[in-house]
mmCIF file of C-alpha atoms in Angstrom:
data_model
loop_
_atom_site.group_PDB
_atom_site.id
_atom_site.type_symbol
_atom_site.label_atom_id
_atom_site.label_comp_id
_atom_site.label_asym_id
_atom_site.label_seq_id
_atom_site.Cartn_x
_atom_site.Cartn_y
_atom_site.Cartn_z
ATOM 1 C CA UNK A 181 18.653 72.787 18.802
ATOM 2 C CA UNK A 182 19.692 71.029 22.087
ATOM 3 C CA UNK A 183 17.383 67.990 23.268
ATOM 4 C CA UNK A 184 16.192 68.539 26.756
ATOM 5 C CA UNK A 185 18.058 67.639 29.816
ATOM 6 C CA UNK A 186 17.695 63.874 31.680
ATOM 7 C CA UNK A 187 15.801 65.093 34.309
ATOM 8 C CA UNK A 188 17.328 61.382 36.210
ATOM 9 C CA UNK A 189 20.413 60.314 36.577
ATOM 10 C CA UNK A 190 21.306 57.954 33.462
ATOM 11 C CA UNK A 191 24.338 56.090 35.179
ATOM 12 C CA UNK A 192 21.925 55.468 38.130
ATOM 13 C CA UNK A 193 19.191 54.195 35.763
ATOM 14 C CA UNK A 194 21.081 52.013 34.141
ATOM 15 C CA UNK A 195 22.440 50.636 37.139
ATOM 16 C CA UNK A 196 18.700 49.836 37.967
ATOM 17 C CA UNK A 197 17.913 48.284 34.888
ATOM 18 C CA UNK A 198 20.710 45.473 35.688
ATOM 19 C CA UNK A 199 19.458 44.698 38.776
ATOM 20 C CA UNK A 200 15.713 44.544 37.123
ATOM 21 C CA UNK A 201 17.063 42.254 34.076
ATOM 22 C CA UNK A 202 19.493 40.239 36.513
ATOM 23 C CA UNK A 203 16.273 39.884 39.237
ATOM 24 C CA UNK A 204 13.386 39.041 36.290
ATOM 25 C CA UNK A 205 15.122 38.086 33.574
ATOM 26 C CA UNK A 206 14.182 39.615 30.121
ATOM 27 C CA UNK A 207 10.659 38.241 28.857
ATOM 28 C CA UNK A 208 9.359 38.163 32.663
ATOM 29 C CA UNK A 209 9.750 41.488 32.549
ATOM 30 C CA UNK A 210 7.087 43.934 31.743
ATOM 31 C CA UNK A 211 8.386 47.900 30.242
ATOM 32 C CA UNK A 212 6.715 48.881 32.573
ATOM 33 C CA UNK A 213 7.439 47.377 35.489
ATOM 34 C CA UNK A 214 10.933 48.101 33.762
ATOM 35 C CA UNK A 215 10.702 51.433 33.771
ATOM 36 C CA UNK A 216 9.186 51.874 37.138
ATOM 37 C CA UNK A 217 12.757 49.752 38.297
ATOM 38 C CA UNK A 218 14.774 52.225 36.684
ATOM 39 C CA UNK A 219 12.927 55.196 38.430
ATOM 40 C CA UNK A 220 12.052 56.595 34.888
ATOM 41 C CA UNK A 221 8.874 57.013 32.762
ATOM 42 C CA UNK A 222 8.267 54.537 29.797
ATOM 43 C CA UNK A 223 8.916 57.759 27.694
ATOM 44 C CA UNK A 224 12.052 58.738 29.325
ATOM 45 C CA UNK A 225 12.837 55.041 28.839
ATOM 46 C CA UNK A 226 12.712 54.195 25.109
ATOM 47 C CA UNK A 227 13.854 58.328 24.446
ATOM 48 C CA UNK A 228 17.283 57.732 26.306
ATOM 49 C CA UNK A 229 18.494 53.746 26.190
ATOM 50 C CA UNK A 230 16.045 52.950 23.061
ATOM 51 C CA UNK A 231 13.770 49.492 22.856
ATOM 52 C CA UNK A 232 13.774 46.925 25.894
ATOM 53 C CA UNK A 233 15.796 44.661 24.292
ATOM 54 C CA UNK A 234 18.161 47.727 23.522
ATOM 55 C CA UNK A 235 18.818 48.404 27.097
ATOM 56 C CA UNK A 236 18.837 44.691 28.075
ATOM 57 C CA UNK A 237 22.432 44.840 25.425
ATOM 58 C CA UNK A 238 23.817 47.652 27.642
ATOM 59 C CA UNK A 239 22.436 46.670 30.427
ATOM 60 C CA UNK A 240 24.338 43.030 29.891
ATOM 61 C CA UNK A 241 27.667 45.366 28.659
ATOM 62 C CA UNK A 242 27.391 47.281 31.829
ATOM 63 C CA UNK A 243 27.300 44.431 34.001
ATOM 64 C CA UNK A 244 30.070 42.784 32.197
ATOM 65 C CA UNK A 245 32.478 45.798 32.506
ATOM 66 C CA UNK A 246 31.688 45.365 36.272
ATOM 67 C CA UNK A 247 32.238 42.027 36.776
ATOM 68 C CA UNK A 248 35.485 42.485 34.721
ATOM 69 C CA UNK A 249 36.679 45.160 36.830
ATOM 70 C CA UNK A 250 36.212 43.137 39.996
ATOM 71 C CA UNK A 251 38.519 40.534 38.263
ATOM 72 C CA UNK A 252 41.207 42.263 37.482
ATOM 73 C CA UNK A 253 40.897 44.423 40.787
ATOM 74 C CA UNK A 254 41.869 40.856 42.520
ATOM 75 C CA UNK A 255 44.309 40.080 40.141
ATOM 76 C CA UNK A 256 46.313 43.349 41.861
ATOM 77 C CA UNK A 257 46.149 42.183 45.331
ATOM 78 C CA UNK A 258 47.991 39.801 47.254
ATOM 79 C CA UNK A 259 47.384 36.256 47.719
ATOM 80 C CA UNK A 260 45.526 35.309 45.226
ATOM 81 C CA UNK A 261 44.800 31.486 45.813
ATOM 82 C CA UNK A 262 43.185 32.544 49.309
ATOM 83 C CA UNK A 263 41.117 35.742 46.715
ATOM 84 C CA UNK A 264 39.978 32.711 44.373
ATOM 85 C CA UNK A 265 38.699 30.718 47.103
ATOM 86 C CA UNK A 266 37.003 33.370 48.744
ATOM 87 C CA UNK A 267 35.635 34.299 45.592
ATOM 88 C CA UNK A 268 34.303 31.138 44.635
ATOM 89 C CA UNK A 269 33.025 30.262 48.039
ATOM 90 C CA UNK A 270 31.415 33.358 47.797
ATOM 91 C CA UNK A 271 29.378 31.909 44.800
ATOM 92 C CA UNK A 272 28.699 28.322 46.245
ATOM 93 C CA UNK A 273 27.349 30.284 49.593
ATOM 94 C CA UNK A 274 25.483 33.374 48.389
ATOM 95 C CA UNK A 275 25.426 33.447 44.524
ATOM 96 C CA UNK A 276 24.322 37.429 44.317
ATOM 97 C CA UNK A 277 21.892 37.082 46.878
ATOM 98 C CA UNK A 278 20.382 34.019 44.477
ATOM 99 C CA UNK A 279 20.844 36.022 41.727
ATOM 100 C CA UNK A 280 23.198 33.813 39.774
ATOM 101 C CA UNK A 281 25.119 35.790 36.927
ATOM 102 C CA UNK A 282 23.123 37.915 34.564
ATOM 103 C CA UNK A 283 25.546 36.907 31.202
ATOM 104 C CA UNK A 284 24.570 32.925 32.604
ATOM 105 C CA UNK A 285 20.847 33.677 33.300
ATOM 106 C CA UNK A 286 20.420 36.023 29.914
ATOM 107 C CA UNK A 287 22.419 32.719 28.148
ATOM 108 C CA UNK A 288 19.799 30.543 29.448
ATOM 109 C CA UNK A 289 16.882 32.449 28.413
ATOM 110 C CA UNK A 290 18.081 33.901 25.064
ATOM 111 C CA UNK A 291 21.298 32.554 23.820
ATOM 112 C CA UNK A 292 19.284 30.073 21.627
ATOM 113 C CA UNK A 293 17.130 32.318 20.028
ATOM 114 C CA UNK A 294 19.243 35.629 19.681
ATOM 115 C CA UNK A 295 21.785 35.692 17.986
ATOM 116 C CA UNK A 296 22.716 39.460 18.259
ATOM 117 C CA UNK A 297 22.044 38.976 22.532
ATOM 118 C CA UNK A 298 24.366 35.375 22.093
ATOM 119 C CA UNK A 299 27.127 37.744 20.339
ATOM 120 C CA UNK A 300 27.075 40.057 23.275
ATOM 121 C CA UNK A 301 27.150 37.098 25.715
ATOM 122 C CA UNK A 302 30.309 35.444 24.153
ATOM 123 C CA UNK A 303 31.633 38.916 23.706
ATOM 124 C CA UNK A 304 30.885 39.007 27.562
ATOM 125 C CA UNK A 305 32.505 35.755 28.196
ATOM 126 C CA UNK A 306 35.388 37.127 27.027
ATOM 127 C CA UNK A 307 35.998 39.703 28.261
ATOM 128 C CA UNK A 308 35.665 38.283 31.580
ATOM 129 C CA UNK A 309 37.768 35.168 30.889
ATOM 130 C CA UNK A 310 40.204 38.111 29.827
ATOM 131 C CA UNK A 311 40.324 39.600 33.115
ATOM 132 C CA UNK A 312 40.716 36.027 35.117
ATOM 133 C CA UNK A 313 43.850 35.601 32.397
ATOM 134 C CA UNK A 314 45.154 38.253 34.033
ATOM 135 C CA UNK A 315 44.695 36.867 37.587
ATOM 136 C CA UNK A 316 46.129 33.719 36.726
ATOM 137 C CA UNK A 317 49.314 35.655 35.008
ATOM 138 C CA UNK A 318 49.303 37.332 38.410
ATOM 139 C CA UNK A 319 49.644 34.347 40.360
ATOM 140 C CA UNK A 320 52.055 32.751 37.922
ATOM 141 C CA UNK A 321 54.546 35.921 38.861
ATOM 142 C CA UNK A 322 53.682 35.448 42.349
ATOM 143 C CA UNK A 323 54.317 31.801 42.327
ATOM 144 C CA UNK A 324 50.851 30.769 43.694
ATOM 145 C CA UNK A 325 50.241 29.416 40.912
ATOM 146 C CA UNK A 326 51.392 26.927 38.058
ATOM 147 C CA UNK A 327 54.399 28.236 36.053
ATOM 148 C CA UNK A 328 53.311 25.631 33.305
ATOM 149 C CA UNK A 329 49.370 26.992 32.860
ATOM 150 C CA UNK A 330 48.123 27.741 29.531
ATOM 151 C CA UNK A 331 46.803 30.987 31.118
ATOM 152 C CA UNK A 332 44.074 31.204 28.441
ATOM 153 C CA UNK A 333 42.680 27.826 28.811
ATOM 154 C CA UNK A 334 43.126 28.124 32.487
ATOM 155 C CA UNK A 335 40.817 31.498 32.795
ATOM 156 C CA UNK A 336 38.290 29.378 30.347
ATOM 157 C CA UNK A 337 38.236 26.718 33.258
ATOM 158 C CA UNK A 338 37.077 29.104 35.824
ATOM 159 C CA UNK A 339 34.480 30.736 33.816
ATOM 160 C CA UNK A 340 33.143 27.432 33.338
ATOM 161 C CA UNK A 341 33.867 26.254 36.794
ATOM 162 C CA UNK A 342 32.220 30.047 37.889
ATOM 163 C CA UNK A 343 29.269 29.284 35.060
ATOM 164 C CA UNK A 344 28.277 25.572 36.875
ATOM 165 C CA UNK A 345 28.857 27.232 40.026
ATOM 166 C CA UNK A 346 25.862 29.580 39.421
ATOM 167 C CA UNK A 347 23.534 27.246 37.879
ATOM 168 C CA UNK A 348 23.647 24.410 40.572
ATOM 169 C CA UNK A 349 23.656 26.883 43.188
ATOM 170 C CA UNK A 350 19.897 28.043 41.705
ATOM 171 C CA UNK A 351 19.379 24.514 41.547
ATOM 172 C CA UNK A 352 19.602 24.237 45.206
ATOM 173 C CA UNK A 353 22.506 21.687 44.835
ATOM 174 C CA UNK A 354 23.774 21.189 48.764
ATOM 175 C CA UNK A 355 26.387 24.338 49.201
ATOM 176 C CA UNK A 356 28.298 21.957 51.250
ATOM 177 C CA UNK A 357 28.620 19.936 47.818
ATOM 178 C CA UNK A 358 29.392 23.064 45.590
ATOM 179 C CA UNK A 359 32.268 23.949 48.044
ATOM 180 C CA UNK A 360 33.833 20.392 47.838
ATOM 181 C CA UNK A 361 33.499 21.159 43.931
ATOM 182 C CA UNK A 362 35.609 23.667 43.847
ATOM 183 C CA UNK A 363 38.488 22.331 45.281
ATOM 184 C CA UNK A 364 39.484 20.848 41.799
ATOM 185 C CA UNK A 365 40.184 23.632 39.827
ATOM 186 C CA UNK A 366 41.773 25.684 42.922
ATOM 187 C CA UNK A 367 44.286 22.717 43.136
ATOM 188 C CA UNK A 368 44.235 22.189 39.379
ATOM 189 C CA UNK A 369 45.889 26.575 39.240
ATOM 190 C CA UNK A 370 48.131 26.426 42.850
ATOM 191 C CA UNK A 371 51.567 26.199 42.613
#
């Protein structure tokens, strides 16, 4: 016996349900209120993605695989030093629209207390640091950057870099501060 059809869009709900977590964060967030977000009933909810804290892990996974994708999309174009910068300016000036990062913002309010959510957020991490390996790679080929970069440890300096970035950026640290503070680790990668 066949379940019944979604009668939403699940891709398009999901999508929703990062933007809810990445905008409320996870306890300040009501299922309800969730669900309303997402365009879904609470039925329709927990039937399809599961508990809250269910969805929040593929919510986090889908936003991840985004990000990711964005990284390694820049690590195939040209230029690459100038696509950092603008990248990280990007950050220092508009941070999401004040968003920060979800994987930095779900660290903050869960990483101490959940270890299954901390596991996806290092898993996360990763996978992101991943993709910037590849951008710095791509810049080593290009000659834009460093021949002599540990490419791994190098990647795991811009997540952190990226990581600070967000969090004194909600602090309302000075953007004309942030974007002297990333000068550092763009001259630390360029060639």
């Amino acid at each position: 016996m066949a379940g019944r059809p979604l009668e939403f869009d699940r891709v398009e709900a999901l999508s929703r349900a990062v933007d809810a977590f990445w905008c409320h964060g996870y306890e300040g967030l009501p299922t309800t209120v969730l669900a309303k977000e997402m365009g879904v009933s609470k039925s329709s909810l927990y039937n399809t993605f599961g508990t809250k804290r269910e969805l929040l892990i593929e919510a986090v996974a889908a936003y991840t695989n985004a990000k990711a994708e964005a990284i390694r999309q820049i690590a195939a174009s040209q230029d690459l030093l100038t696509q950092m910068r603008t990248f990280l300016l990007d950050i220092v000036h508009n941070n999401d629209d004040g968003m920060g990062c979800l994987l930095v913002n779900t660290a903050a309010e869960l990483g101490l207390h959940d270890i299954g959510v901390r596991q996806l957020l290092q898993s996360g991490f990763q996978s992101v640091s991943d993709a910037f390996e590849l951008l710095v790679i791509a810049g080593q080929r290009s000659g834009e950057f460093k021949r002599d970069l540990d490419s791994t440890k190098a990647a795991l300096m811009i997540v952190t870099t990226i990581a600070g970035l967000r969090v004194l950026a909600k602090a309302g640290v000075p953007t004309h501060q942030l974007a002297t503070a990333i000068e550092h680790p763009l001259a630390f990668i360029a060639a």
